Amino acid sequence: MKFSEINPSPRMLMCPGPVEADPRVLRAMATPIIGQFDPEFTAMMNETMEMERLLFQTKNKQTYLVDTTSRGGLETILTGTICPGEKVLIPAFGRFGYLLAEILERCGAEITMLEREWGTVFDPQEIEDALKKDSYKAVAIVHGETSTSMMQPLDEIGAICERYGALLIVDTVATLGGAEVKVDEWKLSACIAGTQKCISAPSGSALVTYNQQISDIVNQRKRVEKGIRTESDIAGHLAHIPSNYLDMAQLEDYWSPRRLNHHTEATSMQYAVHEALRCIMNEGLEARFARHKLNDKALTAGLQAMGLTIFGDLEHKMPVVTAINIPEGINGKDIRGMLLNDFGIEIATSFGPLDGKILRIGNMGYCSQERNILILLGALEAVMLKHGAKIATGQAVSAALDVYHAAEA
């Protein structure tokens, strides 16, 4: 029997994730495997933690990787921090707010939902008003809601949560590496991110950071496995963390100088994340965020010059995702299909109430390049015209170039 060689077609991934991995990351993944407790490997793990702290803009000791996807990272933090019966407030303004509720419900938390129309964000006062009405262990919220392209400002919410004694747990899956995430300054108790978006590595690792308050909770739930337990490993008095694999207490030991064996490390993904973070550090955070903002500005200018309308509250639009309203009479699936089949460009639709109504364009990490923005705009114009959309011709690329030339000047 003959099997096919893995030989993917060339693609430009201009969707909200996954995006193309930086070629330097792919090269790093091809390097030889060494043991997970080899001093060279543990030294690399330490460097990874330090680069993560710089990216999260935090001094949190507990800042490390979990060998799982970004969803697994969310589950790690939420199920490790929240005990059964504890109350959590979730302000949801898109699909992934409901995912936080789904995870927490499964671990027995008592959930209160605040809901906003998709395409908007919360005023901090709305969250404070909810916290006044009841006592909550935590507020769990999404920073960049890719389903709607909206980004929730967090700079006031952390202080509000602190006033009412609530932890603030934030999904930064879509923003870390492409927009500011100031964990310490914004008083964020915990943050979770993935590797397949602005970090520009393959999916498969979750970046997490959390403060001492959460670490204390985790250690009160600690139960070291019997096969590796020592006399000094005393069981905590709070409810046992339900997952063995995503057990934050044992992960802390694994990433600490103790290096307590928990699982076999995903060596090649460690290489990938280390190299991706190294590339980010070399570029510099200020320059990286400015690059994403410039490319977002050019993309938005081009789309609007074409006559397309941007979805949602423009004041709170993410710099790394842009959603456009599909013109009347146009089938979004046909637009996406032609872009992929004829141009090798992938963009996305959305979910739930926005399915079939908007198209979402990613501008993330390695894919956030002037060249990609210009090619996408030219291709999208051609595809829209082929499908009978009433748009302005010959304007989109020119408008984007004007943004780039003005920035150079």
Short mmCIF file of C-alpha atoms in Angstrom, two decimals:
data_model
loop_
_atom_site.label_atom_id
_atom_site.label_comp_id
_atom_site.label_asym_id
_atom_site.label_seq_id
_atom_site.Cartn_x
_atom_site.Cartn_y
_atom_site.Cartn_z
CA MET A 1 0.00 0.00 0.00
CA LYS A 2 1.30 3.46 -0.94
CA PHE A 3 0.69 6.48 1.27
CA SER A 4 0.93 10.15 0.34
CA GLU A 5 3.91 12.27 1.23
CA ILE A 6 3.05 15.24 3.43
CA ASN A 7 3.37 18.14 1.02
CA PRO A 8 0.93 20.96 1.90
CA SER A 9 0.01 23.52 -0.72
CA PRO A 10 1.56 26.96 -0.20
CA ARG A 11 -0.79 29.13 1.81
CA MET A 12 -0.93 32.68 3.12
CA LEU A 13 -2.75 32.34 6.44
CA MET A 14 -4.55 35.64 6.91
CA CYS A 15 -7.09 34.19 9.33
CA PRO A 16 -7.29 34.74 13.11
CA GLY A 17 -5.21 31.63 13.75
CA PRO A 18 -3.47 29.47 13.14
CA VAL A 19 -0.98 31.65 11.30
CA GLU A 20 2.23 30.74 9.54
CA ALA A 21 5.08 29.85 11.86
CA ASP A 22 8.19 31.96 11.55
CA PRO A 23 10.70 29.98 9.40
CA ARG A 24 13.24 30.34 12.22
CA VAL A 25 10.80 28.51 14.50
CA LEU A 26 10.39 25.66 12.01
CA ARG A 27 14.17 25.33 11.73
CA ALA A 28 14.46 25.18 15.51
CA MET A 29 11.93 22.35 15.62
CA ALA A 30 14.13 20.27 13.33
CA THR A 31 17.06 20.24 15.77
CA PRO A 32 17.98 17.02 17.65
CA ILE A 33 16.03 15.81 20.67
CA ILE A 34 17.80 15.84 24.04
CA GLY A 35 16.57 14.60 27.41
CA GLN A 36 14.09 16.69 29.35
CA PHE A 37 16.39 16.83 32.39
CA ASP A 38 19.55 17.45 30.40
CA PRO A 39 21.14 20.62 31.84
CA GLU A 40 21.11 22.17 28.38
CA PHE A 41 17.37 21.59 28.15
CA THR A 42 16.52 22.84 31.64
CA ALA A 43 18.63 25.94 31.00
CA MET A 44 16.55 26.56 27.88
CA MET A 45 13.35 26.15 29.93
CA ASN A 46 14.61 28.82 32.33
CA GLU A 47 15.29 31.18 29.43
CA THR A 48 11.81 30.51 28.05
CA MET A 49 10.27 31.47 31.40
CA GLU A 50 12.26 34.69 31.53
CA MET A 51 11.27 35.69 27.98
CA GLU A 52 7.64 34.92 28.82
CA ARG A 53 7.84 37.28 31.79
CA LEU A 54 9.13 40.04 29.53
CA LEU A 55 6.34 39.45 27.02
CA PHE A 56 3.61 39.29 29.68
CA GLN A 57 5.26 42.32 31.32
CA THR A 58 5.25 40.64 34.72
CA LYS A 59 7.52 39.57 37.54
CA ASN A 60 5.34 36.57 38.38
CA LYS A 61 7.46 33.63 39.49
CA GLN A 62 4.86 31.22 38.13
CA THR A 63 5.25 31.85 34.41
CA TYR A 64 5.79 28.76 32.29
CA LEU A 65 4.51 26.55 29.45
CA VAL A 66 1.90 23.80 29.50
CA ASP A 67 2.14 21.10 26.83
CA THR A 68 -1.35 21.66 25.46
CA THR A 69 -3.24 23.99 23.15
CA SER A 70 -4.42 27.42 24.24
CA ARG A 71 -7.78 25.89 25.23
CA GLY A 72 -5.88 23.47 27.45
CA GLY A 73 -4.09 26.45 28.98
CA LEU A 74 -7.43 28.03 29.82
CA GLU A 75 -8.59 24.79 31.37
CA THR A 76 -5.35 24.49 33.36
CA ILE A 77 -5.72 27.88 35.01
CA LEU A 78 -9.48 27.80 35.49
CA THR A 79 -9.74 24.29 36.94
CA GLY A 80 -6.65 24.80 39.09
CA THR A 81 -7.80 28.11 40.56
CA ILE A 82 -11.56 27.67 40.96
CA CYS A 83 -12.91 25.06 43.37
CA PRO A 84 -16.36 23.46 43.05
CA GLY A 85 -19.14 25.79 44.22
CA GLU A 86 -17.11 29.00 43.95
CA LYS A 87 -18.69 31.93 42.15
CA VAL A 88 -17.23 33.36 38.94
CA LEU A 89 -18.43 36.36 36.96
CA ILE A 90 -17.95 36.10 33.18
CA PRO A 91 -18.47 39.20 31.03
CA ALA A 92 -19.02 37.65 27.58
CA PHE A 93 -18.97 39.67 24.37
CA GLY A 94 -18.35 36.83 21.88
CA ARG A 95 -17.90 33.09 21.47
CA PHE A 96 -14.89 32.64 23.71
CA GLY A 97 -16.50 34.19 26.76
CA TYR A 98 -18.96 31.33 26.60
CA LEU A 99 -16.04 28.90 26.35
CA LEU A 100 -14.79 30.15 29.73
CA ALA A 101 -18.23 29.38 31.16
CA GLU A 102 -18.25 25.93 29.54
CA ILE A 103 -14.93 25.03 31.18
CA LEU A 104 -15.90 26.40 34.59
CA GLU A 105 -19.30 24.72 34.63
CA ARG A 106 -17.58 21.37 34.11
CA CYS A 107 -15.47 21.90 37.23
CA GLY A 108 -18.50 22.74 39.35
CA ALA A 109 -18.18 26.52 39.54
CA GLU A 110 -21.23 28.73 40.01
CA ILE A 111 -21.37 31.00 36.97
CA THR A 112 -22.94 34.44 36.50
CA MET A 113 -22.92 35.73 32.93
CA LEU A 114 -22.84 39.36 31.83
CA GLU A 115 -23.65 39.55 28.14
CA ARG A 116 -23.13 42.24 25.54
CA GLU A 117 -24.07 42.47 21.89
CA TRP A 118 -21.35 40.95 19.69
CA GLY A 119 -19.29 43.77 18.23
CA THR A 120 -19.13 45.78 21.46
CA VAL A 121 -17.11 45.64 24.69
CA PHE A 122 -17.89 46.29 28.35
CA ASP A 123 -17.66 49.58 30.15
CA PRO A 124 -15.69 48.89 33.36
CA GLN A 125 -18.61 50.33 35.33
CA GLU A 126 -20.81 47.45 34.16
CA ILE A 127 -18.40 44.98 35.73
CA GLU A 128 -18.14 47.00 38.94
CA ASP A 129 -21.93 47.17 39.19
CA ALA A 130 -22.09 43.36 38.95
CA LEU A 131 -19.38 42.94 41.60
CA LYS A 132 -21.37 45.18 43.96
CA LYS A 133 -24.33 42.79 43.81
CA ASP A 134 -22.57 39.60 44.91
CA SER A 135 -19.26 38.21 46.15
CA TYR A 136 -17.17 36.43 43.49
CA LYS A 137 -14.00 34.38 43.69
CA ALA A 138 -12.99 35.60 40.23
CA VAL A 139 -13.86 37.47 37.08
CA ALA A 140 -12.90 35.59 33.90
CA ILE A 141 -12.78 37.59 30.68
CA VAL A 142 -11.41 37.54 27.13
CA HIS A 143 -8.97 40.28 26.11
CA GLY A 144 -9.15 39.89 22.32
CA GLU A 145 -12.40 38.27 21.16
CA THR A 146 -11.48 36.91 17.73
CA SER A 147 -15.08 35.92 16.95
CA THR A 148 -16.04 39.61 16.80
CA SER A 149 -12.61 41.34 16.37
CA MET A 150 -13.19 43.37 19.55
CA MET A 151 -10.54 44.02 22.24
CA GLN A 152 -11.66 44.65 25.80
CA PRO A 153 -9.70 47.40 27.63
CA LEU A 154 -8.36 45.94 30.87
CA ASP A 155 -6.46 48.81 32.48
CA GLU A 156 -9.31 49.70 34.88
CA ILE A 157 -10.85 46.28 35.43
CA GLY A 158 -7.96 44.81 37.43
CA ALA A 159 -8.15 47.57 40.02
CA ILE A 160 -11.93 47.15 40.23
CA CYS A 161 -11.59 43.41 40.85
CA GLU A 162 -8.94 44.04 43.50
CA ARG A 163 -11.31 46.42 45.31
CA TYR A 164 -13.96 43.73 45.53
CA GLY A 165 -11.61 40.87 46.38
CA ALA A 166 -12.02 39.04 43.08
CA LEU A 167 -9.25 37.48 41.01
CA LEU A 168 -9.05 38.60 37.37
CA ILE A 169 -8.30 35.73 34.96
CA VAL A 170 -7.76 36.80 31.36
CA ASP A 171 -7.74 34.95 28.03
CA THR A 172 -4.97 36.67 26.04
CA VAL A 173 -4.77 33.87 23.46
CA ALA A 174 -5.26 36.18 20.48
CA THR A 175 -3.43 39.27 21.71
CA LEU A 176 -0.17 38.22 23.39
CA GLY A 177 2.69 39.05 21.04
CA GLY A 178 0.63 41.41 18.88
CA ALA A 179 -0.76 43.91 21.38
CA GLU A 180 0.15 45.17 24.83
CA VAL A 181 -0.57 42.81 27.71
CA LYS A 182 0.58 44.48 30.94
CA VAL A 183 -0.03 41.84 33.59
CA ASP A 184 1.46 43.66 36.57
CA GLU A 185 0.42 47.20 35.69
CA TRP A 186 -3.16 46.15 34.91
CA LYS A 187 -3.35 43.95 38.05
CA LEU A 188 -4.21 40.78 36.14
CA SER A 189 -4.20 37.72 38.42
CA ALA A 190 -3.60 35.23 35.61
CA CYS A 191 -3.19 35.25 31.85
CA ILE A 192 -3.25 32.46 29.30
CA ALA A 193 -2.05 32.50 25.68
CA GLY A 194 -1.37 30.07 22.87
CA THR A 195 1.41 29.72 20.34
CA GLN A 196 -0.54 29.59 17.06
CA LYS A 197 -1.49 33.24 16.80
CA CYS A 198 0.75 36.27 17.40
CA ILE A 199 3.55 34.13 18.87
CA SER A 200 3.91 32.55 15.38
CA ALA A 201 4.71 28.97 16.34
CA PRO A 202 2.62 25.83 15.72
CA SER A 203 -0.28 25.10 18.03
CA GLY A 204 0.67 22.84 20.92
CA SER A 205 1.89 24.95 23.84
CA ALA A 206 0.08 27.29 26.21
CA LEU A 207 1.85 30.20 27.89
CA VAL A 208 0.57 30.88 31.40
CA THR A 209 1.39 33.34 34.14
CA TYR A 210 -0.27 33.85 37.51
CA ASN A 211 0.36 35.71 40.74
CA GLN A 212 1.25 34.51 44.22
CA GLN A 213 -2.37 34.62 45.37
CA ILE A 214 -3.30 31.96 42.80
CA SER A 215 -0.15 29.98 43.52
CA ASP A 216 -1.16 29.83 47.19
CA ILE A 217 -4.60 28.51 46.23
CA VAL A 218 -3.02 25.90 43.95
CA ASN A 219 -0.72 24.66 46.68
CA GLN A 220 -3.65 24.29 49.08
CA ARG A 221 -5.09 21.86 46.48
CA LYS A 222 -1.83 19.98 45.97
CA ARG A 223 -1.64 16.18 45.93
CA VAL A 224 1.65 14.82 44.56
CA GLU A 225 1.29 11.45 42.81
CA LYS A 226 1.93 8.54 45.15
CA GLY A 227 4.66 7.08 42.95
CA ILE A 228 6.85 10.19 43.26
CA ARG A 229 5.66 11.58 46.58
CA THR A 230 8.13 12.25 49.40
CA GLU A 231 7.56 12.75 53.13
CA SER A 232 7.71 16.51 52.64
CA ASP A 233 4.81 16.45 50.13
CA ILE A 234 1.87 17.25 52.43
CA ALA A 235 -1.60 17.23 50.90
CA GLY A 236 -3.46 20.54 50.83
CA HIS A 237 -6.83 21.03 52.50
CA LEU A 238 -8.79 22.37 49.51
CA ALA A 239 -10.50 20.24 46.85
CA HIS A 240 -8.11 18.18 44.73
CA ILE A 241 -7.45 19.60 41.24
CA PRO A 242 -9.55 17.33 38.98
CA SER A 243 -7.01 16.86 36.17
CA ASN A 244 -3.71 15.06 36.60
CA TYR A 245 -2.24 16.24 33.33
CA LEU A 246 -3.28 19.88 33.84
CA ASP A 247 -2.45 19.91 37.58
CA MET A 248 -0.96 23.34 38.24
CA ALA A 249 0.59 22.26 41.55
CA GLN A 250 2.60 19.49 39.90
CA LEU A 251 3.41 21.70 36.90
CA GLU A 252 4.88 24.27 39.30
CA ASP A 253 7.17 21.57 40.70
CA TYR A 254 8.07 20.42 37.21
CA TRP A 255 9.17 23.91 36.15
CA SER A 256 10.85 24.70 39.49
CA PRO A 257 14.45 23.84 40.43
CA ARG A 258 13.01 20.66 41.95
CA ARG A 259 12.16 19.39 38.40
CA LEU A 260 9.75 16.84 39.84
CA ASN A 261 8.89 14.41 37.06
CA HIS A 262 5.35 14.96 35.82
CA HIS A 263 5.24 14.20 32.10
CA THR A 264 7.65 13.78 29.19
CA GLU A 265 8.30 17.24 27.84
CA ALA A 266 7.33 18.08 24.24
CA THR A 267 10.93 18.83 23.33
CA SER A 268 10.42 20.15 19.80
CA MET A 269 7.61 22.47 20.94
CA GLN A 270 9.91 23.78 23.66
CA TYR A 271 12.43 24.57 20.94
CA ALA A 272 9.68 26.26 18.92
CA VAL A 273 8.43 28.50 21.72
CA HIS A 274 11.93 29.43 22.84
CA GLU A 275 12.83 30.49 19.30
CA ALA A 276 9.53 32.32 18.76
CA LEU A 277 10.04 34.27 21.99
CA ARG A 278 13.67 34.96 21.08
CA CYS A 279 12.50 36.44 17.75
CA ILE A 280 9.99 38.63 19.60
CA MET A 281 12.63 39.84 22.05
CA ASN A 282 15.04 40.65 19.21
CA GLU A 283 12.38 42.67 17.41
CA GLY A 284 11.48 44.50 20.61
CA LEU A 285 7.98 44.81 22.05
CA GLU A 286 7.48 48.44 21.10
CA ALA A 287 8.52 47.82 17.48
CA ARG A 288 6.41 44.65 17.28
CA PHE A 289 3.25 46.31 18.53
CA ALA A 290 3.85 49.28 16.21
CA ARG A 291 4.22 46.89 13.24
CA HIS A 292 0.86 45.28 13.96
CA LYS A 293 -0.83 48.68 14.37
CA LEU A 294 0.62 49.99 11.10
CA ASN A 295 -0.44 46.91 9.14
CA ASP A 296 -3.89 47.10 10.74
CA LYS A 297 -4.21 50.75 9.75
CA ALA A 298 -3.20 49.98 6.16
CA LEU A 299 -5.58 47.01 5.95
CA THR A 300 -8.47 49.04 7.33
CA ALA A 301 -7.77 51.92 4.94
CA GLY A 302 -7.68 49.54 1.99
CA LEU A 303 -10.91 47.77 2.90
CA GLN A 304 -12.74 51.04 3.42
CA ALA A 305 -11.39 52.45 0.15
CA MET A 306 -12.79 49.35 -1.56
CA GLY A 307 -16.19 50.27 -0.17
CA LEU A 308 -16.41 47.50 2.41
CA THR A 309 -17.60 48.29 5.94
CA ILE A 310 -15.76 47.25 9.08
CA PHE A 311 -17.85 45.35 11.62
CA GLY A 312 -18.30 46.46 15.20
CA ASP A 313 -17.11 49.28 17.41
CA LEU A 314 -14.06 50.67 15.60
CA GLU A 315 -12.75 52.32 18.78
CA HIS A 316 -12.24 48.88 20.31
CA LYS A 317 -11.21 46.87 17.25
CA MET A 318 -8.31 44.50 17.74
CA PRO A 319 -5.10 45.49 15.90
CA VAL A 320 -4.60 41.84 14.93
CA VAL A 321 -8.08 40.91 13.62
CA THR A 322 -10.38 42.84 11.29
CA ALA A 323 -13.98 41.82 10.59
CA ILE A 324 -15.84 43.06 7.52
CA ASN A 325 -19.55 42.95 6.80
CA ILE A 326 -20.26 40.70 3.82
CA PRO A 327 -21.89 42.82 1.09
CA GLU A 328 -25.57 42.20 0.44
CA GLY A 329 -26.17 39.37 -2.01
CA ILE A 330 -22.67 37.93 -1.62
CA ASN A 331 -22.00 34.46 -0.24
CA GLY A 332 -19.10 34.60 2.20
CA LYS A 333 -18.22 30.93 1.64
CA ASP A 334 -17.75 31.62 -2.06
CA ILE A 335 -15.43 34.53 -1.29
CA ARG A 336 -13.34 32.43 1.08
CA GLY A 337 -13.29 29.49 -1.33
CA MET A 338 -12.03 31.52 -4.29
CA LEU A 339 -9.42 33.29 -2.19
CA LEU A 340 -8.11 29.91 -1.05
CA ASN A 341 -8.35 27.99 -4.31
CA ASP A 342 -7.18 30.70 -6.73
CA PHE A 343 -4.84 32.75 -4.54
CA GLY A 344 -3.81 30.40 -1.73
CA ILE A 345 -5.04 32.92 0.88
CA GLU A 346 -7.08 31.80 3.87
CA ILE A 347 -9.41 34.12 5.77
CA ALA A 348 -12.27 33.12 8.10
CA THR A 349 -15.95 33.55 8.73
CA SER A 350 -17.35 33.71 12.27
CA PHE A 351 -19.62 31.79 14.63
CA GLY A 352 -23.11 31.86 16.09
CA PRO A 353 -25.06 35.03 15.30
CA LEU A 354 -22.29 36.30 13.01
CA ASP A 355 -21.92 33.15 10.91
CA GLY A 356 -22.32 34.10 7.26
CA LYS A 357 -22.54 37.81 8.09
CA ILE A 358 -18.89 38.78 8.47
CA LEU A 359 -15.48 37.74 7.21
CA ARG A 360 -12.50 37.92 9.55
CA ILE A 361 -8.97 38.77 8.48
CA GLY A 362 -5.99 38.04 10.69
CA ASN A 363 -2.92 40.27 10.92
CA MET A 364 -0.90 38.23 13.37
CA GLY A 365 2.76 37.71 14.18
CA TYR A 366 4.87 36.57 11.26
CA CYS A 367 1.94 37.09 8.85
CA SER A 368 1.65 40.75 9.79
CA GLN A 369 3.67 42.03 6.85
CA GLU A 370 3.17 44.88 4.36
CA ARG A 371 3.55 42.44 1.48
CA ASN A 372 0.76 40.21 2.80
CA ILE A 373 -1.61 43.12 3.36
CA LEU A 374 -1.13 44.42 -0.18
CA ILE A 375 -1.50 40.98 -1.80
CA LEU A 376 -4.63 40.23 0.25
CA LEU A 377 -6.29 43.52 -0.69
CA GLY A 378 -5.60 42.98 -4.39
CA ALA A 379 -6.88 39.41 -4.28
CA LEU A 380 -9.98 40.30 -2.24
CA GLU A 381 -10.90 43.06 -4.69
CA ALA A 382 -10.66 40.65 -7.64
CA VAL A 383 -12.73 38.01 -5.86
CA MET A 384 -15.41 40.48 -4.79
CA LEU A 385 -15.71 41.74 -8.37
CA LYS A 386 -15.97 38.18 -9.71
CA HIS A 387 -18.92 37.61 -7.40
CA GLY A 388 -20.71 40.81 -8.37
CA ALA A 389 -20.02 42.93 -5.30
CA LYS A 390 -20.52 46.64 -5.83
CA ILE A 391 -17.13 47.95 -4.75
CA ALA A 392 -14.71 50.66 -5.80
CA THR A 393 -11.99 49.31 -8.09
CA GLY A 394 -8.32 50.18 -8.02
CA GLN A 395 -8.51 51.99 -4.69
CA ALA A 396 -7.71 49.47 -1.97
CA VAL A 397 -4.02 48.80 -2.59
CA SER A 398 -3.40 52.47 -3.30
CA ALA A 399 -5.00 53.50 0.02
CA ALA A 400 -2.90 50.98 1.91
CA LEU A 401 0.27 52.17 0.16
CA ASP A 402 -0.56 55.73 1.19
CA VAL A 403 -0.56 54.58 4.83
CA TYR A 404 2.80 52.86 4.45
CA HIS A 405 4.41 55.76 2.59
CA ALA A 406 3.15 58.24 5.19
CA ALA A 407 4.66 56.10 7.94
CA GLU A 408 8.01 56.02 6.12
CA ALA A 409 7.96 59.77 5.67
#
